[in-house]
Amino acid sequence: MTVAVYIIVMAGVTYLIRMIPFTFFTKKIESKYVRSFLRYIPYAVLSAMTIPAIFTSTGNVMTSVVGTIVAVVLAFFDQPLIVVALSASLAAFLTGLIV
Amino acid sequence: MGSAFFRGMNHGIPIGLGYLSVSFGFGIFAVKNGLSVFQASAISASNLTSAGQIAGVEVIAAAGTLLEMILVQLVINIRYSLMALSLSQKLDKSFTAPHRLAASYGITDEIFAVCSAQPGMIVPAYMYGMILISAVGWVLGTVLGASAGEILPNSVSSAMGIVLYGMFLAIIIPPSRKKKSVLFVTVISALMSLLFRYVLTMVSGGFAVIICAVLAAGIGAWLFPVSDEEEAEQ
């Protein structure tokens, strides 16, 4: 089997997973419960993806934890996304130079 | 139209930068597994997803069946269905079927997260701007990683591994500070995620995220239904 066939199947499945709910749910959902559920989904997804993965995200627990602390503090004070993201990375990098 | 597009691009800069570093790693990984630079880039350009691509390359390298490829992609990427459904409730009237078909391509964890955090409804141009800069970062990083994986010192590329997670924290922490309902949902979800990571390890990462998110958001919606005023302010 050629690699191209794999790639086409892979891309097709991934697209359909996104496209079907996005395209066919055109009406506003009436249920208050479902609407509340969908409002909370982003936070729930991101939280589960971040914890605990962030603590090993640089390949080193020490530099990851320092980066995480920097990100938490800056996010707590409402800093823009890019500031939080790059400061976390810079903190992890600098910590890596020391340890 | 123009301003929404550029606003989307602007909001997509941290995503594009994060993708550049993550897909750099993907490029190296793909070439190590026997793919060409072109094949690796084609995968990135057509899939725009991290975990799904890594798993897909593993299937290709092991000469797995197409059924295996389909199942792997379904399990790892099914969370996008949930995100697409959530985002479908936030689309402006100008988001007609052709726009939905086109923008579906770009529903990633990060684009979904940033779009969800926007006040008001989302217009197509905004999403296109964000998708464009994200996809450019993703494909460019793949090309660079696949063709010259050794150029970046390890200390730099490993430190870039935290960029996207830092962005996630910047999205979930401010609303968690202001609303106890959101704080509740994020804490429950994080606790369940820890449980899956360290105790219920037989559940794959993709499934674990879905279970955590559905349970945490489900309990949150039951305990803290969103009032109409709250809905209007988002």
Short mmCIF file of C-alpha atoms in Angstrom, two decimals:
data_model
loop_
_atom_site.label_atom_id
_atom_site.label_comp_id
_atom_site.label_asym_id
_atom_site.label_seq_id
_atom_site.Cartn_x
_atom_site.Cartn_y
_atom_site.Cartn_z
CA MET A 1 0.00 0.00 0.00
CA THR A 2 1.39 3.39 -0.87
CA VAL A 3 1.91 6.09 1.72
CA ALA A 4 -0.43 8.36 -0.25
CA VAL A 5 -3.39 6.05 0.47
CA TYR A 6 -2.65 6.13 4.20
CA ILE A 7 -2.40 9.91 4.13
CA ILE A 8 -5.68 10.32 2.27
CA VAL A 9 -7.54 8.00 4.67
CA MET A 10 -5.99 9.70 7.68
CA ALA A 11 -6.89 13.18 6.47
CA GLY A 12 -10.38 12.10 5.40
CA VAL A 13 -11.29 10.61 8.77
CA THR A 14 -9.90 13.61 10.63
CA TYR A 15 -11.82 16.03 8.42
CA LEU A 16 -15.15 14.18 8.76
CA ILE A 17 -14.83 14.11 12.55
CA ARG A 18 -14.65 17.90 12.52
CA MET A 19 -16.95 18.64 9.63
CA ILE A 20 -20.06 16.63 10.51
CA PRO A 21 -20.95 18.27 13.84
CA PHE A 22 -19.71 21.68 12.73
CA THR A 23 -21.77 21.76 9.55
CA PHE A 24 -24.96 20.02 10.56
CA PHE A 25 -25.65 21.68 13.89
CA THR A 26 -26.96 24.93 12.51
CA LYS A 27 -29.76 25.44 15.01
CA LYS A 28 -29.37 26.89 18.44
CA ILE A 29 -29.68 24.11 20.99
CA GLU A 30 -32.67 24.85 23.25
CA SER A 31 -31.84 22.69 26.25
CA LYS A 32 -30.35 24.80 29.03
CA TYR A 33 -28.44 21.78 30.29
CA VAL A 34 -26.84 21.04 26.90
CA ARG A 35 -26.01 24.71 26.36
CA SER A 36 -24.34 24.90 29.76
CA PHE A 37 -22.50 21.65 29.03
CA LEU A 38 -21.15 23.02 25.75
CA ARG A 39 -20.10 26.23 27.47
CA TYR A 40 -18.01 24.26 29.96
CA ILE A 41 -16.51 21.83 27.45
CA PRO A 42 -13.60 24.08 26.35
CA TYR A 43 -12.36 24.56 29.90
CA ALA A 44 -12.79 20.88 30.72
CA VAL A 45 -10.94 19.74 27.58
CA LEU A 46 -8.03 22.13 28.05
CA SER A 47 -7.70 21.35 31.73
CA ALA A 48 -7.54 17.59 31.09
CA MET A 49 -5.04 18.09 28.26
CA THR A 50 -2.79 20.35 30.31
CA ILE A 51 -2.75 18.49 33.63
CA PRO A 52 -0.54 16.53 34.06
CA ALA A 53 1.02 16.70 30.56
CA ILE A 54 2.53 20.16 31.15
CA PHE A 55 4.78 18.82 33.92
CA THR A 56 6.70 16.68 31.43
CA SER A 57 6.26 18.94 28.39
CA THR A 58 9.94 19.93 28.14
CA GLY A 59 11.23 16.44 28.81
CA ASN A 60 12.45 17.58 32.23
CA VAL A 61 10.16 17.87 35.28
CA MET A 62 12.20 20.65 36.92
CA THR A 63 12.18 23.02 33.93
CA SER A 64 8.53 22.14 33.18
CA VAL A 65 7.43 22.96 36.72
CA VAL A 66 9.22 26.32 36.69
CA GLY A 67 7.65 27.13 33.32
CA THR A 68 4.24 26.10 34.66
CA ILE A 69 4.55 28.33 37.73
CA VAL A 70 5.48 31.31 35.54
CA ALA A 71 2.51 30.60 33.26
CA VAL A 72 0.07 30.28 36.18
CA VAL A 73 1.20 33.55 37.77
CA LEU A 74 1.07 35.52 34.50
CA ALA A 75 -2.29 34.00 33.52
CA PHE A 76 -3.66 34.83 36.96
CA PHE A 77 -2.87 38.47 36.26
CA ASP A 78 -4.65 38.34 32.88
CA GLN A 79 -1.58 38.65 30.66
CA PRO A 80 -2.11 38.03 26.92
CA LEU A 81 -1.84 34.46 25.60
CA ILE A 82 1.43 35.00 23.78
CA VAL A 83 3.08 36.61 26.83
CA VAL A 84 2.07 33.69 29.05
CA ALA A 85 3.06 31.06 26.48
CA LEU A 86 6.48 32.48 25.60
CA SER A 87 7.37 33.45 29.18
CA ALA A 88 6.70 29.88 30.29
CA SER A 89 9.01 28.64 27.56
CA LEU A 90 11.71 31.21 28.36
CA ALA A 91 11.54 30.33 32.06
CA ALA A 92 11.90 26.63 31.21
CA PHE A 93 14.85 27.41 28.92
CA LEU A 94 16.65 29.54 31.54
CA THR A 95 16.05 26.92 34.21
CA GLY A 96 17.51 24.34 31.86
CA LEU A 97 20.73 26.36 31.69
CA ILE A 98 21.11 26.27 35.48
CA VAL A 99 20.06 22.73 36.42
CA MET B 1 -14.28 41.28 6.60
CA GLY B 2 -10.68 42.49 6.40
CA SER B 3 -10.42 43.53 10.00
CA ALA B 4 -11.92 40.29 11.29
CA PHE B 5 -9.41 38.35 9.20
CA PHE B 6 -6.47 40.30 10.62
CA ARG B 7 -7.84 40.08 14.14
CA GLY B 8 -7.99 36.31 13.67
CA MET B 9 -4.41 36.27 12.41
CA ASN B 10 -3.30 38.37 15.33
CA HIS B 11 -5.00 36.08 17.84
CA GLY B 12 -3.45 33.13 16.00
CA ILE B 13 0.17 34.27 16.42
CA PRO B 14 0.80 32.36 19.68
CA ILE B 15 -0.82 29.31 18.08
CA GLY B 16 1.35 29.57 14.97
CA LEU B 17 4.50 29.95 17.07
CA GLY B 18 3.54 27.04 19.28
CA TYR B 19 2.77 24.90 16.25
CA LEU B 20 6.07 25.81 14.65
CA SER B 21 7.91 24.25 17.57
CA VAL B 22 5.65 21.24 18.00
CA SER B 23 5.53 20.35 14.31
CA PHE B 24 9.31 20.68 14.16
CA GLY B 25 9.34 17.65 16.42
CA PHE B 26 6.77 15.95 14.23
CA GLY B 27 8.95 16.51 11.15
CA ILE B 28 11.94 14.88 12.82
CA PHE B 29 9.75 12.01 13.97
CA ALA B 30 8.24 11.41 10.52
CA VAL B 31 11.62 11.29 8.77
CA LYS B 32 12.98 8.92 11.43
CA ASN B 33 10.05 6.65 10.59
CA GLY B 34 10.97 6.51 6.92
CA LEU B 35 8.77 9.24 5.41
CA SER B 36 10.06 11.85 2.98
CA VAL B 37 10.01 15.58 3.72
CA PHE B 38 7.18 15.95 1.21
CA GLN B 39 5.10 13.16 2.77
CA ALA B 40 5.59 14.56 6.26
CA SER B 41 4.53 18.03 5.07
CA ALA B 42 1.53 16.60 3.20
CA ILE B 43 0.38 14.91 6.41
CA SER B 44 0.70 18.16 8.37
CA ALA B 45 -1.06 20.22 5.71
CA SER B 46 -3.97 17.79 5.36
CA ASN B 47 -4.48 16.81 9.00
CA LEU B 48 -3.54 19.78 11.17
CA THR B 49 -3.49 17.74 14.35
CA SER B 50 -0.62 16.63 16.58
CA ALA B 51 -1.39 13.38 18.37
CA GLY B 52 -3.35 11.97 15.43
CA GLN B 53 -0.43 12.55 13.06
CA ILE B 54 2.12 10.90 15.34
CA ALA B 55 -0.14 7.86 15.71
CA GLY B 56 -0.78 7.86 11.96
CA VAL B 57 2.93 7.81 11.15
CA GLU B 58 3.32 4.89 13.53
CA VAL B 59 0.63 2.99 11.64
CA ILE B 60 2.34 3.75 8.31
CA ALA B 61 5.77 2.76 9.63
CA ALA B 62 4.37 -0.54 10.94
CA ALA B 63 2.56 -1.13 7.60
CA GLY B 64 -0.73 -1.40 9.49
CA THR B 65 -4.13 -1.88 7.89
CA LEU B 66 -6.36 0.98 6.76
CA LEU B 67 -8.97 -0.13 9.30
CA GLU B 68 -6.38 0.35 12.02
CA MET B 69 -5.62 3.80 10.64
CA ILE B 70 -9.30 4.73 10.69
CA LEU B 71 -9.83 3.50 14.25
CA VAL B 72 -6.70 5.20 15.57
CA GLN B 73 -7.72 8.52 14.03
CA LEU B 74 -11.29 8.17 15.32
CA VAL B 75 -10.24 7.50 18.88
CA ILE B 76 -7.57 10.17 19.07
CA ASN B 77 -9.45 12.85 17.18
CA ILE B 78 -13.05 12.28 18.25
CA ARG B 79 -12.64 15.13 20.76
CA TYR B 80 -12.79 17.47 17.77
CA SER B 81 -16.43 16.44 17.31
CA LEU B 82 -17.19 17.72 20.77
CA MET B 83 -15.32 20.95 20.07
CA ALA B 84 -17.01 21.37 16.69
CA LEU B 85 -20.40 20.91 18.34
CA SER B 86 -19.59 23.43 21.04
CA LEU B 87 -18.27 25.93 18.49
CA SER B 88 -21.31 25.40 16.21
CA GLN B 89 -23.35 27.23 18.86
CA LYS B 90 -21.11 30.27 18.64
CA LEU B 91 -21.22 30.90 14.90
CA ASP B 92 -22.49 34.11 13.39
CA LYS B 93 -25.35 34.00 10.85
CA SER B 94 -22.81 34.74 8.10
CA PHE B 95 -21.36 31.28 8.75
CA THR B 96 -23.17 29.53 5.88
CA ALA B 97 -22.70 25.89 4.87
CA PRO B 98 -19.73 26.47 2.50
CA HIS B 99 -17.95 28.43 5.24
CA ARG B 100 -18.66 25.68 7.73
CA LEU B 101 -17.31 23.06 5.33
CA ALA B 102 -14.15 25.11 4.84
CA ALA B 103 -13.53 26.16 8.44
CA SER B 104 -14.07 22.59 9.73
CA TYR B 105 -10.58 21.86 8.45
CA GLY B 106 -9.09 24.13 11.09
CA ILE B 107 -10.81 23.02 14.29
CA THR B 108 -7.82 22.18 16.47
CA ASP B 109 -7.53 22.21 20.25
CA GLU B 110 -5.92 25.63 20.20
CA ILE B 111 -8.05 27.31 17.54
CA PHE B 112 -11.15 25.97 19.25
CA ALA B 113 -9.92 27.27 22.59
CA VAL B 114 -9.14 30.78 21.36
CA CYS B 115 -12.40 31.02 19.38
CA SER B 116 -14.42 29.83 22.38
CA ALA B 117 -12.85 32.47 24.57
CA GLN B 118 -13.92 35.29 22.22
CA PRO B 119 -16.84 37.44 23.33
CA GLY B 120 -19.83 37.29 20.98
CA MET B 121 -20.30 35.31 17.79
CA ILE B 122 -17.56 34.12 15.44
CA VAL B 123 -17.47 35.22 11.78
CA PRO B 124 -15.81 33.11 9.04
CA ALA B 125 -13.05 35.64 8.29
CA TYR B 126 -11.90 35.57 11.91
CA MET B 127 -11.52 31.80 11.84
CA TYR B 128 -9.82 31.86 8.44
CA GLY B 129 -7.21 34.34 9.67
CA MET B 130 -6.47 32.19 12.67
CA ILE B 131 -6.42 28.95 10.67
CA LEU B 132 -4.10 30.45 8.05
CA ILE B 133 -1.40 31.55 10.45
CA SER B 134 -1.71 28.33 12.46
CA ALA B 135 -1.49 26.11 9.38
CA VAL B 136 1.51 28.05 8.05
CA GLY B 137 3.29 27.56 11.38
CA TRP B 138 2.34 23.89 11.45
CA VAL B 139 3.49 23.07 7.92
CA LEU B 140 6.59 25.27 8.05
CA GLY B 141 7.69 23.64 11.30
CA THR B 142 7.20 20.22 9.76
CA VAL B 143 9.28 21.11 6.70
CA LEU B 144 12.08 22.54 8.86
CA GLY B 145 12.06 19.64 11.29
CA ALA B 146 11.93 17.03 8.54
CA SER B 147 14.70 18.60 6.46
CA ALA B 148 17.02 19.97 9.15
CA GLY B 149 16.08 18.52 12.52
CA GLU B 150 19.56 19.01 13.93
CA ILE B 151 19.86 22.79 13.51
CA LEU B 152 18.12 23.78 16.75
CA PRO B 153 19.99 23.12 19.97
CA ASN B 154 18.15 20.61 22.12
CA SER B 155 17.83 23.13 24.98
CA VAL B 156 15.75 25.41 22.77
CA SER B 157 13.52 22.81 21.13
CA SER B 158 12.75 21.09 24.43
CA ALA B 159 11.86 24.40 26.11
CA MET B 160 9.43 25.06 23.27
CA GLY B 161 7.50 21.96 24.31
CA ILE B 162 5.70 24.00 26.97
CA VAL B 163 4.47 26.82 24.69
CA LEU B 164 1.05 25.41 23.85
CA TYR B 165 0.35 24.26 27.40
CA GLY B 166 1.24 27.74 28.62
CA MET B 167 -1.33 29.10 26.21
CA PHE B 168 -3.95 26.67 27.53
CA LEU B 169 -3.33 27.91 31.06
CA ALA B 170 -3.71 31.49 29.85
CA ILE B 171 -7.14 30.52 28.52
CA ILE B 172 -8.49 28.60 31.50
CA ILE B 173 -7.05 30.49 34.49
CA PRO B 174 -8.59 33.98 34.11
CA PRO B 175 -12.21 32.72 33.86
CA SER B 176 -11.52 30.21 36.66
CA ARG B 177 -10.48 33.09 38.87
CA LYS B 178 -13.65 35.03 38.12
CA LYS B 179 -16.29 32.26 38.11
CA LYS B 180 -16.49 29.44 40.62
CA SER B 181 -18.42 27.32 38.11
CA VAL B 182 -15.49 27.38 35.65
CA LEU B 183 -13.01 26.79 38.48
CA PHE B 184 -15.06 23.76 39.52
CA VAL B 185 -15.09 22.33 35.99
CA THR B 186 -11.35 22.82 35.42
CA VAL B 187 -10.37 21.34 38.80
CA ILE B 188 -12.65 18.28 38.42
CA SER B 189 -11.35 17.70 34.90
CA ALA B 190 -7.70 18.01 36.01
CA LEU B 191 -8.23 15.61 38.93
CA MET B 192 -9.83 13.02 36.66
CA SER B 193 -7.02 13.47 34.15
CA LEU B 194 -4.48 12.72 36.90
CA LEU B 195 -6.47 9.61 37.80
CA PHE B 196 -6.33 8.35 34.20
CA ARG B 197 -2.64 9.19 33.84
CA TYR B 198 -1.45 7.44 36.99
CA VAL B 199 -4.12 4.88 37.96
CA LEU B 200 -6.41 3.95 35.06
CA THR B 201 -3.51 3.76 32.63
CA MET B 202 -5.20 1.23 30.33
CA VAL B 203 -7.35 4.03 28.91
CA SER B 204 -5.64 5.72 25.95
CA GLY B 205 -4.84 9.43 26.13
CA GLY B 206 -7.44 10.41 23.54
CA PHE B 207 -10.25 8.58 25.31
CA ALA B 208 -9.16 9.83 28.71
CA VAL B 209 -9.48 13.47 27.59
CA ILE B 210 -12.99 12.80 26.26
CA ILE B 211 -14.15 11.06 29.44
CA CYS B 212 -12.69 13.78 31.69
CA ALA B 213 -14.20 16.58 29.63
CA VAL B 214 -17.66 15.04 29.31
CA LEU B 215 -17.91 14.18 33.01
CA ALA B 216 -16.52 17.50 34.26
CA ALA B 217 -18.64 19.62 31.91
CA GLY B 218 -21.66 17.39 32.57
CA ILE B 219 -21.42 17.76 36.35
CA GLY B 220 -20.67 21.47 35.96
CA ALA B 221 -23.74 22.01 33.77
CA TRP B 222 -25.87 20.14 36.31
CA LEU B 223 -24.62 22.07 39.35
CA PHE B 224 -24.14 25.46 37.65
CA PRO B 225 -26.53 25.91 34.74
CA VAL B 226 -25.48 28.97 32.75
CA SER B 227 -28.01 31.78 33.18
CA ASP B 228 -29.26 33.81 30.25
CA GLU B 229 -27.39 36.91 31.45
CA GLU B 230 -24.14 34.98 31.69
CA GLU B 231 -24.71 33.63 28.20
CA ALA B 232 -25.27 37.10 26.82
CA GLU B 233 -22.02 38.40 28.24
CA GLN B 234 -19.90 35.86 26.36
#
